[in-house]
mmCIF file of C-alpha atoms in Angstrom:
data_model
loop_
_atom_site.group_PDB
_atom_site.id
_atom_site.type_symbol
_atom_site.label_atom_id
_atom_site.label_comp_id
_atom_site.label_asym_id
_atom_site.label_seq_id
_atom_site.Cartn_x
_atom_site.Cartn_y
_atom_site.Cartn_z
ATOM 1 C CA MET A 1 3.123 -6.002 -18.113
ATOM 2 C CA SER A 2 3.129 -7.374 -14.687
ATOM 3 C CA ARG A 3 -0.651 -8.127 -14.777
ATOM 4 C CA LYS A 4 -0.543 -9.649 -11.074
ATOM 5 C CA PHE A 5 -0.492 -6.173 -10.069
ATOM 6 C CA LEU A 6 -3.498 -4.832 -11.955
ATOM 7 C CA GLY A 7 -6.460 -3.838 -9.875
ATOM 8 C CA THR A 8 -6.680 -3.393 -6.178
ATOM 9 C CA GLY A 9 -4.089 -4.197 -3.603
ATOM 10 C CA VAL A 10 -4.617 -3.291 0.016
ATOM 11 C CA ALA A 11 -1.821 -2.042 2.507
ATOM 12 C CA LEU A 12 -2.542 -4.579 5.460
ATOM 13 C CA VAL A 13 -2.659 -3.240 8.854
ATOM 14 C CA THR A 14 -0.875 -5.245 11.846
ATOM 15 C CA PRO A 15 -3.586 -6.076 14.544
ATOM 16 C CA PHE A 16 -2.651 -5.975 17.978
ATOM 17 C CA ASN A 17 -3.746 -7.657 21.030
ATOM 18 C CA GLU A 18 -4.495 -5.351 24.208
ATOM 19 C CA ASP A 19 -0.792 -6.100 25.364
ATOM 20 C CA LEU A 20 0.289 -4.706 21.688
ATOM 21 C CA SER A 21 1.564 -8.232 21.025
ATOM 22 C CA VAL A 22 0.665 -9.130 17.164
ATOM 23 C CA ASP A 23 -2.632 -10.664 16.854
ATOM 24 C CA HIS A 24 -2.081 -13.357 14.407
ATOM 25 C CA GLN A 25 -5.578 -14.620 14.574
ATOM 26 C CA ALA A 26 -7.169 -11.344 13.650
ATOM 27 C CA LEU A 27 -4.521 -10.903 10.953
ATOM 28 C CA GLY A 28 -5.630 -14.125 9.114
ATOM 29 C CA ASN A 29 -9.373 -13.228 9.284
ATOM 30 C CA ILE A 30 -8.490 -9.767 7.681
ATOM 31 C CA VAL A 31 -6.641 -11.595 4.919
ATOM 32 C CA ASN A 32 -9.822 -13.971 4.647
ATOM 33 C CA TYR A 33 -12.109 -11.238 4.693
ATOM 34 C CA ASN A 34 -10.204 -9.063 1.875
ATOM 35 C CA ILE A 35 -9.434 -12.433 -0.452
ATOM 36 C CA ASP A 36 -13.244 -13.446 -0.072
ATOM 37 C CA ASN A 37 -14.236 -10.016 -1.034
ATOM 38 C CA GLY A 38 -12.219 -9.624 -4.428
ATOM 39 C CA VAL A 39 -9.008 -7.654 -3.893
ATOM 40 C CA GLU A 40 -6.444 -8.453 -6.168
ATOM 41 C CA TYR A 41 -3.250 -8.672 -4.040
ATOM 42 C CA LEU A 42 -1.900 -8.078 -0.563
ATOM 43 C CA VAL A 43 0.854 -5.709 0.662
ATOM 44 C CA VAL A 44 2.340 -6.715 3.861
ATOM 45 C CA CYS A 45 4.705 -4.531 6.148
ATOM 46 C CA GLY A 46 4.012 -1.309 4.553
ATOM 47 C CA THR A 47 3.095 2.152 6.356
ATOM 48 C CA THR A 48 0.089 0.894 7.346
ATOM 49 C CA GLY A 49 1.318 -1.831 8.897
ATOM 50 C CA GLU A 50 3.337 0.091 11.577
ATOM 51 C CA THR A 51 6.259 -1.629 10.251
ATOM 52 C CA ALA A 52 8.625 1.045 11.759
ATOM 53 C CA THR A 53 7.364 -0.298 15.294
ATOM 54 C CA LEU A 54 7.972 -3.952 14.296
ATOM 55 C CA THR A 55 10.737 -5.923 15.379
ATOM 56 C CA LYS A 56 12.839 -7.888 12.602
ATOM 57 C CA GLU A 57 11.177 -11.283 14.146
ATOM 58 C CA GLU A 58 7.874 -9.958 14.143
ATOM 59 C CA LYS A 59 7.979 -8.735 10.546
ATOM 60 C CA LYS A 60 8.757 -12.329 9.598
ATOM 61 C CA GLU A 61 5.961 -13.751 11.571
ATOM 62 C CA VAL A 62 3.442 -11.393 10.221
ATOM 63 C CA LEU A 63 4.838 -12.581 6.557
ATOM 64 C CA ALA A 64 4.526 -16.057 7.399
ATOM 65 C CA THR A 65 0.767 -15.779 8.754
ATOM 66 C CA VAL A 66 -0.165 -13.896 5.692
ATOM 67 C CA SER A 67 1.292 -16.589 3.626
ATOM 68 C CA LYS A 68 -0.011 -19.399 5.257
ATOM 69 C CA VAL A 69 -3.332 -17.910 5.286
ATOM 70 C CA ASN A 70 -3.224 -16.763 1.690
ATOM 71 C CA ASN A 71 -1.949 -20.373 0.481
ATOM 72 C CA GLY A 72 -1.155 -18.791 -2.871
ATOM 73 C CA ARG A 73 -4.447 -17.214 -3.527
ATOM 74 C CA VAL A 74 -3.404 -13.906 -4.660
ATOM 75 C CA PRO A 75 0.176 -12.116 -5.059
ATOM 76 C CA ILE A 76 1.693 -10.838 -2.066
ATOM 77 C CA VAL A 77 3.930 -7.664 -2.098
ATOM 78 C CA LEU A 78 6.661 -7.027 0.648
ATOM 79 C CA GLY A 79 7.627 -3.700 2.211
ATOM 80 C CA ILE A 80 11.389 -3.507 2.166
ATOM 81 C CA GLY A 81 12.506 0.039 2.146
ATOM 82 C CA GLY A 82 14.949 2.818 4.164
ATOM 83 C CA ASN A 83 17.188 5.526 4.283
ATOM 84 C CA ASN A 84 20.281 3.385 4.500
ATOM 85 C CA THR A 85 20.895 1.872 1.015
ATOM 86 C CA ALA A 86 23.472 -0.741 2.414
ATOM 87 C CA ASN A 87 20.775 -2.073 5.069
ATOM 88 C CA VAL A 88 18.076 -2.468 2.510
ATOM 89 C CA ILE A 89 20.103 -4.565 0.432
ATOM 90 C CA ASP A 90 21.092 -6.661 3.634
ATOM 91 C CA GLU A 91 17.205 -7.257 4.310
ATOM 92 C CA ILE A 92 16.852 -8.005 0.505
ATOM 93 C CA LYS A 93 19.770 -10.559 0.736
ATOM 94 C CA LEU A 94 18.496 -11.925 4.317
ATOM 95 C CA THR A 95 14.827 -12.197 3.133
ATOM 96 C CA ASP A 96 13.164 -15.566 1.767
ATOM 97 C CA PHE A 97 11.227 -14.539 -1.132
ATOM 98 C CA ILE A 98 9.247 -18.018 -1.582
ATOM 99 C CA ASN A 99 5.993 -16.810 -1.249
ATOM 100 C CA VAL A 100 6.410 -13.082 -2.094
ATOM 101 C CA ASP A 101 5.676 -11.593 -5.932
ATOM 102 C CA ALA A 102 7.429 -8.076 -5.254
ATOM 103 C CA ILE A 103 8.976 -5.512 -3.140
ATOM 104 C CA LEU A 104 7.492 -2.482 -2.223
ATOM 105 C CA SER A 105 10.206 0.219 -1.467
ATOM 106 C CA VAL A 106 9.832 3.742 -0.190
ATOM 107 C CA THR A 107 11.940 6.712 -1.204
ATOM 108 C CA PRO A 108 14.488 7.203 1.382
ATOM 109 C CA TYR A 109 13.207 9.519 4.136
ATOM 110 C CA TYR A 110 14.710 11.914 6.312
ATOM 111 C CA SER A 111 17.942 12.159 4.646
ATOM 112 C CA LYS A 112 16.543 14.377 1.833
ATOM 113 C CA PRO A 113 18.674 12.882 -1.323
ATOM 114 C CA THR A 114 18.552 14.676 -4.371
ATOM 115 C CA GLN A 115 17.024 13.004 -7.494
ATOM 116 C CA GLU A 116 20.445 11.397 -8.673
ATOM 117 C CA GLY A 117 20.451 10.065 -5.025
ATOM 118 C CA ILE A 118 17.245 8.735 -5.298
ATOM 119 C CA TYR A 119 18.058 6.976 -8.583
ATOM 120 C CA GLN A 120 21.253 5.529 -7.243
ATOM 121 C CA HIS A 121 19.396 4.059 -4.494
ATOM 122 C CA PHE A 122 16.999 2.571 -6.341
ATOM 123 C CA LYS A 123 19.567 1.071 -8.890
ATOM 124 C CA ALA A 124 21.419 -0.424 -6.143
ATOM 125 C CA ILE A 125 18.268 -2.237 -4.969
ATOM 126 C CA SER A 126 17.436 -3.250 -8.631
ATOM 127 C CA GLU A 127 20.553 -4.720 -8.777
ATOM 128 C CA ALA A 128 20.180 -6.651 -5.436
ATOM 129 C CA SER A 129 16.603 -7.817 -5.857
ATOM 130 C CA PRO A 130 15.756 -11.235 -7.255
ATOM 131 C CA ILE A 131 12.208 -10.176 -7.884
ATOM 132 C CA ASP A 132 10.179 -7.387 -9.056
ATOM 133 C CA ILE A 133 10.188 -3.822 -7.495
ATOM 134 C CA ILE A 134 7.195 -1.540 -7.294
ATOM 135 C CA LEU A 135 8.912 2.027 -6.073
ATOM 136 C CA TYR A 136 6.877 4.101 -3.338
ATOM 137 C CA ASN A 137 6.485 7.640 -3.450
ATOM 138 C CA VAL A 138 4.985 9.088 -0.455
ATOM 139 C CA PRO A 139 6.271 12.922 -0.233
ATOM 140 C CA GLY A 140 4.086 13.698 2.550
ATOM 141 C CA ARG A 141 5.917 11.148 4.876
ATOM 142 C CA THR A 142 9.694 11.049 3.362
ATOM 143 C CA SER A 143 9.780 15.184 2.720
ATOM 144 C CA LYS A 144 11.298 13.981 -0.814
ATOM 145 C CA ASN A 145 9.226 13.704 -4.080
ATOM 146 C CA ILE A 146 10.492 11.166 -6.895
ATOM 147 C CA GLU A 147 10.173 13.586 -9.861
ATOM 148 C CA PRO A 148 8.272 12.108 -12.689
ATOM 149 C CA GLU A 149 11.604 12.096 -14.733
ATOM 150 C CA THR A 150 13.366 9.999 -12.318
ATOM 151 C CA THR A 151 10.479 7.617 -11.986
ATOM 152 C CA ILE A 152 10.624 7.122 -15.831
ATOM 153 C CA ARG A 153 14.438 6.861 -16.036
ATOM 154 C CA LEU A 154 14.085 3.905 -13.515
ATOM 155 C CA ALA A 155 11.596 2.335 -15.179
ATOM 156 C CA ASN A 156 13.384 2.302 -18.432
ATOM 157 C CA ASP A 157 16.663 1.639 -17.061
ATOM 158 C CA PHE A 158 15.963 -1.441 -14.984
ATOM 159 C CA LYS A 159 13.728 -4.385 -16.182
ATOM 160 C CA ASN A 160 12.548 -5.458 -12.519
ATOM 161 C CA ILE A 161 11.370 -2.015 -11.599
ATOM 162 C CA VAL A 162 7.990 -2.657 -12.930
ATOM 163 C CA ALA A 163 5.449 -0.088 -11.019
ATOM 164 C CA VAL A 164 5.402 3.077 -8.884
ATOM 165 C CA LYS A 165 2.953 3.430 -6.160
ATOM 166 C CA GLU A 166 2.471 7.122 -6.418
ATOM 167 C CA ALA A 167 1.123 8.731 -3.306
ATOM 168 C CA GLY A 168 1.972 12.513 -3.720
ATOM 169 C CA ASN A 169 -1.663 13.507 -4.025
ATOM 170 C CA SER A 170 -1.084 15.335 -7.200
ATOM 171 C CA ILE A 171 -3.265 14.581 -10.001
ATOM 172 C CA SER A 172 -1.028 16.334 -12.619
ATOM 173 C CA GLN A 173 1.939 14.396 -11.296
ATOM 174 C CA TYR A 174 -0.236 11.237 -12.199
ATOM 175 C CA TYR A 175 -1.045 12.631 -15.567
ATOM 176 C CA GLU A 176 2.747 13.024 -16.500
ATOM 177 C CA LEU A 177 3.755 9.639 -15.349
ATOM 178 C CA ILE A 178 0.647 7.978 -17.333
ATOM 179 C CA LYS A 179 1.821 10.042 -20.486
ATOM 180 C CA ASN A 180 5.508 9.368 -20.317
ATOM 181 C CA LYS A 181 5.665 5.883 -18.733
ATOM 182 C CA PRO A 182 6.960 3.021 -20.859
ATOM 183 C CA GLU A 183 3.915 0.595 -22.032
ATOM 184 C CA ASP A 184 4.563 -2.234 -19.438
ATOM 185 C CA PHE A 185 5.193 0.176 -16.322
ATOM 186 C CA LEU A 186 2.326 0.325 -13.862
ATOM 187 C CA ILE A 187 1.198 3.386 -12.195
ATOM 188 C CA ILE A 188 -0.467 2.497 -8.949
ATOM 189 C CA SER A 189 -2.538 4.989 -6.821
ATOM 190 C CA GLY A 190 -1.337 5.491 -3.429
ATOM 191 C CA ASP A 191 -4.266 8.092 -2.703
ATOM 192 C CA ASP A 192 -7.667 6.228 -2.123
ATOM 193 C CA ASP A 193 -9.585 9.465 -2.723
ATOM 194 C CA LEU A 194 -7.797 9.900 -6.388
ATOM 195 C CA ALA A 195 -7.645 6.251 -7.198
ATOM 196 C CA LEU A 196 -10.581 6.038 -9.609
ATOM 197 C CA GLY A 197 -9.548 9.336 -11.509
ATOM 198 C CA VAL A 198 -6.192 7.970 -11.782
ATOM 199 C CA VAL A 199 -7.489 4.437 -13.285
ATOM 200 C CA LEU A 200 -9.983 6.268 -15.711
ATOM 201 C CA ALA A 201 -6.816 8.215 -16.900
ATOM 202 C CA GLY A 202 -4.898 5.085 -17.610
ATOM 203 C CA GLY A 203 -3.483 4.120 -14.208
ATOM 204 C CA ALA A 204 -3.092 0.510 -13.149
ATOM 205 C CA GLY A 205 -5.007 0.318 -9.969
ATOM 206 C CA VAL A 206 -4.431 1.077 -6.518
ATOM 207 C CA ILE A 207 -2.632 0.187 -3.156
ATOM 208 C CA SER A 208 -5.193 0.770 -0.764
ATOM 209 C CA VAL A 209 -5.906 1.716 3.141
ATOM 210 C CA ILE A 210 -9.741 1.982 2.923
ATOM 211 C CA GLY A 211 -9.950 -0.946 0.586
ATOM 212 C CA GLN A 212 -9.308 -3.460 3.295
ATOM 213 C CA GLY A 213 -12.222 -2.186 5.141
ATOM 214 C CA PHE A 214 -14.723 -2.278 2.224
ATOM 215 C CA PRO A 215 -12.903 -4.364 -0.192
ATOM 216 C CA LYS A 216 -15.936 -5.863 -1.801
ATOM 217 C CA GLU A 217 -17.154 -2.028 -2.942
ATOM 218 C CA PHE A 218 -13.576 -0.840 -3.049
ATOM 219 C CA SER A 219 -12.182 -3.718 -5.491
ATOM 220 C CA GLU A 220 -15.296 -3.422 -7.600
ATOM 221 C CA MET A 221 -14.977 0.220 -8.029
ATOM 222 C CA ILE A 222 -11.656 -0.059 -9.456
ATOM 223 C CA ARG A 223 -12.672 -3.011 -11.598
ATOM 224 C CA LEU A 224 -15.328 -0.805 -13.072
ATOM 225 C CA GLY A 225 -12.607 1.875 -13.532
ATOM 226 C CA LEU A 226 -10.257 -0.323 -15.451
ATOM 227 C CA LYS A 227 -13.140 -1.417 -17.752
ATOM 228 C CA GLY A 228 -13.888 2.647 -18.479
ATOM 229 C CA ASP A 229 -17.247 2.226 -16.724
ATOM 230 C CA ALA A 230 -17.124 5.842 -15.035
ATOM 231 C CA LYS A 231 -20.991 6.118 -14.329
ATOM 232 C CA ALA A 232 -21.150 2.901 -12.098
ATOM 233 C CA ALA A 233 -17.685 3.125 -10.510
ATOM 234 C CA PHE A 234 -18.313 6.842 -9.460
ATOM 235 C CA LYS A 235 -21.305 5.730 -7.722
ATOM 236 C CA LEU A 236 -19.235 3.454 -5.360
ATOM 237 C CA HIS A 237 -16.844 6.134 -5.074
ATOM 238 C CA PHE A 238 -19.421 8.662 -3.605
ATOM 239 C CA LYS A 239 -20.636 5.949 -1.333
ATOM 240 C CA LEU A 240 -17.020 5.316 0.130
ATOM 241 C CA ILE A 241 -15.582 9.077 -0.062
ATOM 242 C CA ASP A 242 -16.797 10.195 3.667
ATOM 243 C CA VAL A 243 -15.006 7.360 5.271
ATOM 244 C CA ILE A 244 -12.063 7.754 2.922
ATOM 245 C CA GLY A 245 -12.036 11.132 4.470
ATOM 246 C CA TYR A 246 -12.464 9.918 8.125
ATOM 247 C CA ILE A 247 -9.652 7.351 7.988
ATOM 248 C CA PHE A 248 -6.740 10.013 7.303
ATOM 249 C CA GLU A 249 -8.290 12.349 9.787
ATOM 250 C CA GLU A 250 -5.992 11.723 12.918
ATOM 251 C CA ASN A 251 -3.665 9.334 11.758
ATOM 252 C CA ASN A 252 -3.064 6.158 9.519
ATOM 253 C CA PRO A 253 -3.699 3.538 10.762
ATOM 254 C CA ALA A 254 -5.666 4.419 13.684
ATOM 255 C CA GLY A 255 -8.336 5.289 11.420
ATOM 256 C CA ILE A 256 -8.423 2.086 9.355
ATOM 257 C CA LYS A 257 -7.964 0.245 12.807
ATOM 258 C CA GLY A 258 -11.294 2.014 13.946
ATOM 259 C CA VAL A 259 -13.367 0.725 11.010
ATOM 260 C CA PHE A 260 -11.987 -2.852 11.686
ATOM 261 C CA GLU A 261 -12.863 -2.535 15.284
ATOM 262 C CA ALA A 262 -16.373 -1.176 14.420
ATOM 263 C CA LEU A 263 -16.648 -4.389 11.979
ATOM 264 C CA GLY A 264 -15.345 -6.581 14.591
ATOM 265 C CA LEU A 265 -12.381 -7.870 12.899
ATOM 266 C CA CYS A 266 -9.618 -6.465 15.189
ATOM 267 C CA ARG A 267 -9.004 -3.963 18.246
ATOM 268 C CA ASP A 268 -8.090 -0.357 17.386
ATOM 269 C CA SER A 269 -4.860 -0.953 19.443
ATOM 270 C CA VAL A 270 -1.571 0.794 17.435
ATOM 271 C CA ARG A 271 1.633 1.316 19.206
ATOM 272 C CA LEU A 272 3.356 4.445 20.060
ATOM 273 C CA PRO A 273 4.105 7.236 18.987
ATOM 274 C CA LEU A 274 0.501 6.609 17.328
ATOM 275 C CA VAL A 275 -2.443 6.483 19.447
ATOM 276 C CA PRO A 276 -6.108 5.136 18.909
ATOM 277 C CA ALA A 277 -8.677 7.469 17.024
ATOM 278 C CA SER A 278 -10.572 9.999 19.120
ATOM 279 C CA VAL A 279 -13.662 9.063 20.593
ATOM 280 C CA GLY A 280 -15.322 11.764 18.417
ATOM 281 C CA LEU A 281 -13.748 10.290 15.278
ATOM 282 C CA LYS A 282 -14.375 6.615 16.293
ATOM 283 C CA THR A 283 -18.227 7.616 16.775
ATOM 284 C CA LYS A 284 -18.169 9.036 13.213
ATOM 285 C CA ILE A 285 -16.623 5.622 11.878
ATOM 286 C CA ALA A 286 -18.622 3.351 13.951
ATOM 287 C CA SER A 287 -21.747 5.199 12.385
ATOM 288 C CA PHE A 288 -20.581 5.168 8.891
ATOM 289 C CA VAL A 289 -19.772 1.303 9.176
ATOM 290 C CA LYS A 290 -23.426 0.600 10.655
ATOM 291 C CA GLY A 291 -25.240 2.641 8.190
ATOM 292 C CA PHE A 292 -23.382 1.339 5.121
#
C-alpha cells in the first residue's frame, strides 16, 4: 500500500495578484500553513488550482514554487489529465517528476467516452507514466462516471494505478469500491462532506478543498477517523460542516479563496469565467472564520 497517500491531501488553490498574475508569495505561505498544521500531502494543479486557466509556463512555475517551499517535507501529487489521451501522454513525457510522487488524472471530460474508452485512456496513461497514478472521478464536472467495475479493473490490471480520488458524491459507490478493491488500492474521498464517513468505512483519507483553509482541524478529523474514533472525529466534522457548505455554494475555488482572504493568506481573485464569491457569501465566510 502506498502509505504516503493516507490521511489528508489538499487540492491547493493558485493565488492571484490584483492583475491576475500568479502570487507566488501567497502560494508559499499557503503551503507552509498547511504543512505546519499537519496535512499529509499536497495536490498541485488540480481543478481547485484553476489549472484550465494557467499557461504551461505558469503550471511549471507553480509546481516549482510548491516544490521549493515544501523542500521534501510531504509528498506532492501533480494534476495531469484531459480529454485528448495523446496530449496527456505528451505532457507526461515532457514533465520533470523529480519532486513529484504521483499524478492525479481526471476522467476525460466533454467527450463522454464509454467505460471501455475510459479504461483504454487510463491504460495508455499507465503505460506512459514513470510514477504512480491516482484516478480522479468527478462526474459532476466531467459528465461521465467511472463505474466501480472500471475502477477495480484498472486497479487490478496496472500496478502504478494506486488509488482513486472518488468525487461522485455517492456513498453507495464509495461502499462498493471499498468492498471490492484490491487490498493495496486506496479509496480517497473527493467529497469534503462525506470524507469522514468514507474513512470510517475503510477509505484511505481525502483530497480536500476545505482542508487547506482549516488544515489543523480537518487533518486531525481524518486521522481520528482512520483510528476509528468516530465520536471525537464527528465533533470536528460538525464544527466544520457549515463552512464546507459555504465554499461550494457558488463555485470552487471562489469559496475557498474567500476563506483565505478572511484568514489574510491571499486575495479572493479568480480568473474568468469564474468570478469572486458574492458579497453575501463572503460575509458569511468571514463571520465563520472570525468565530471559529
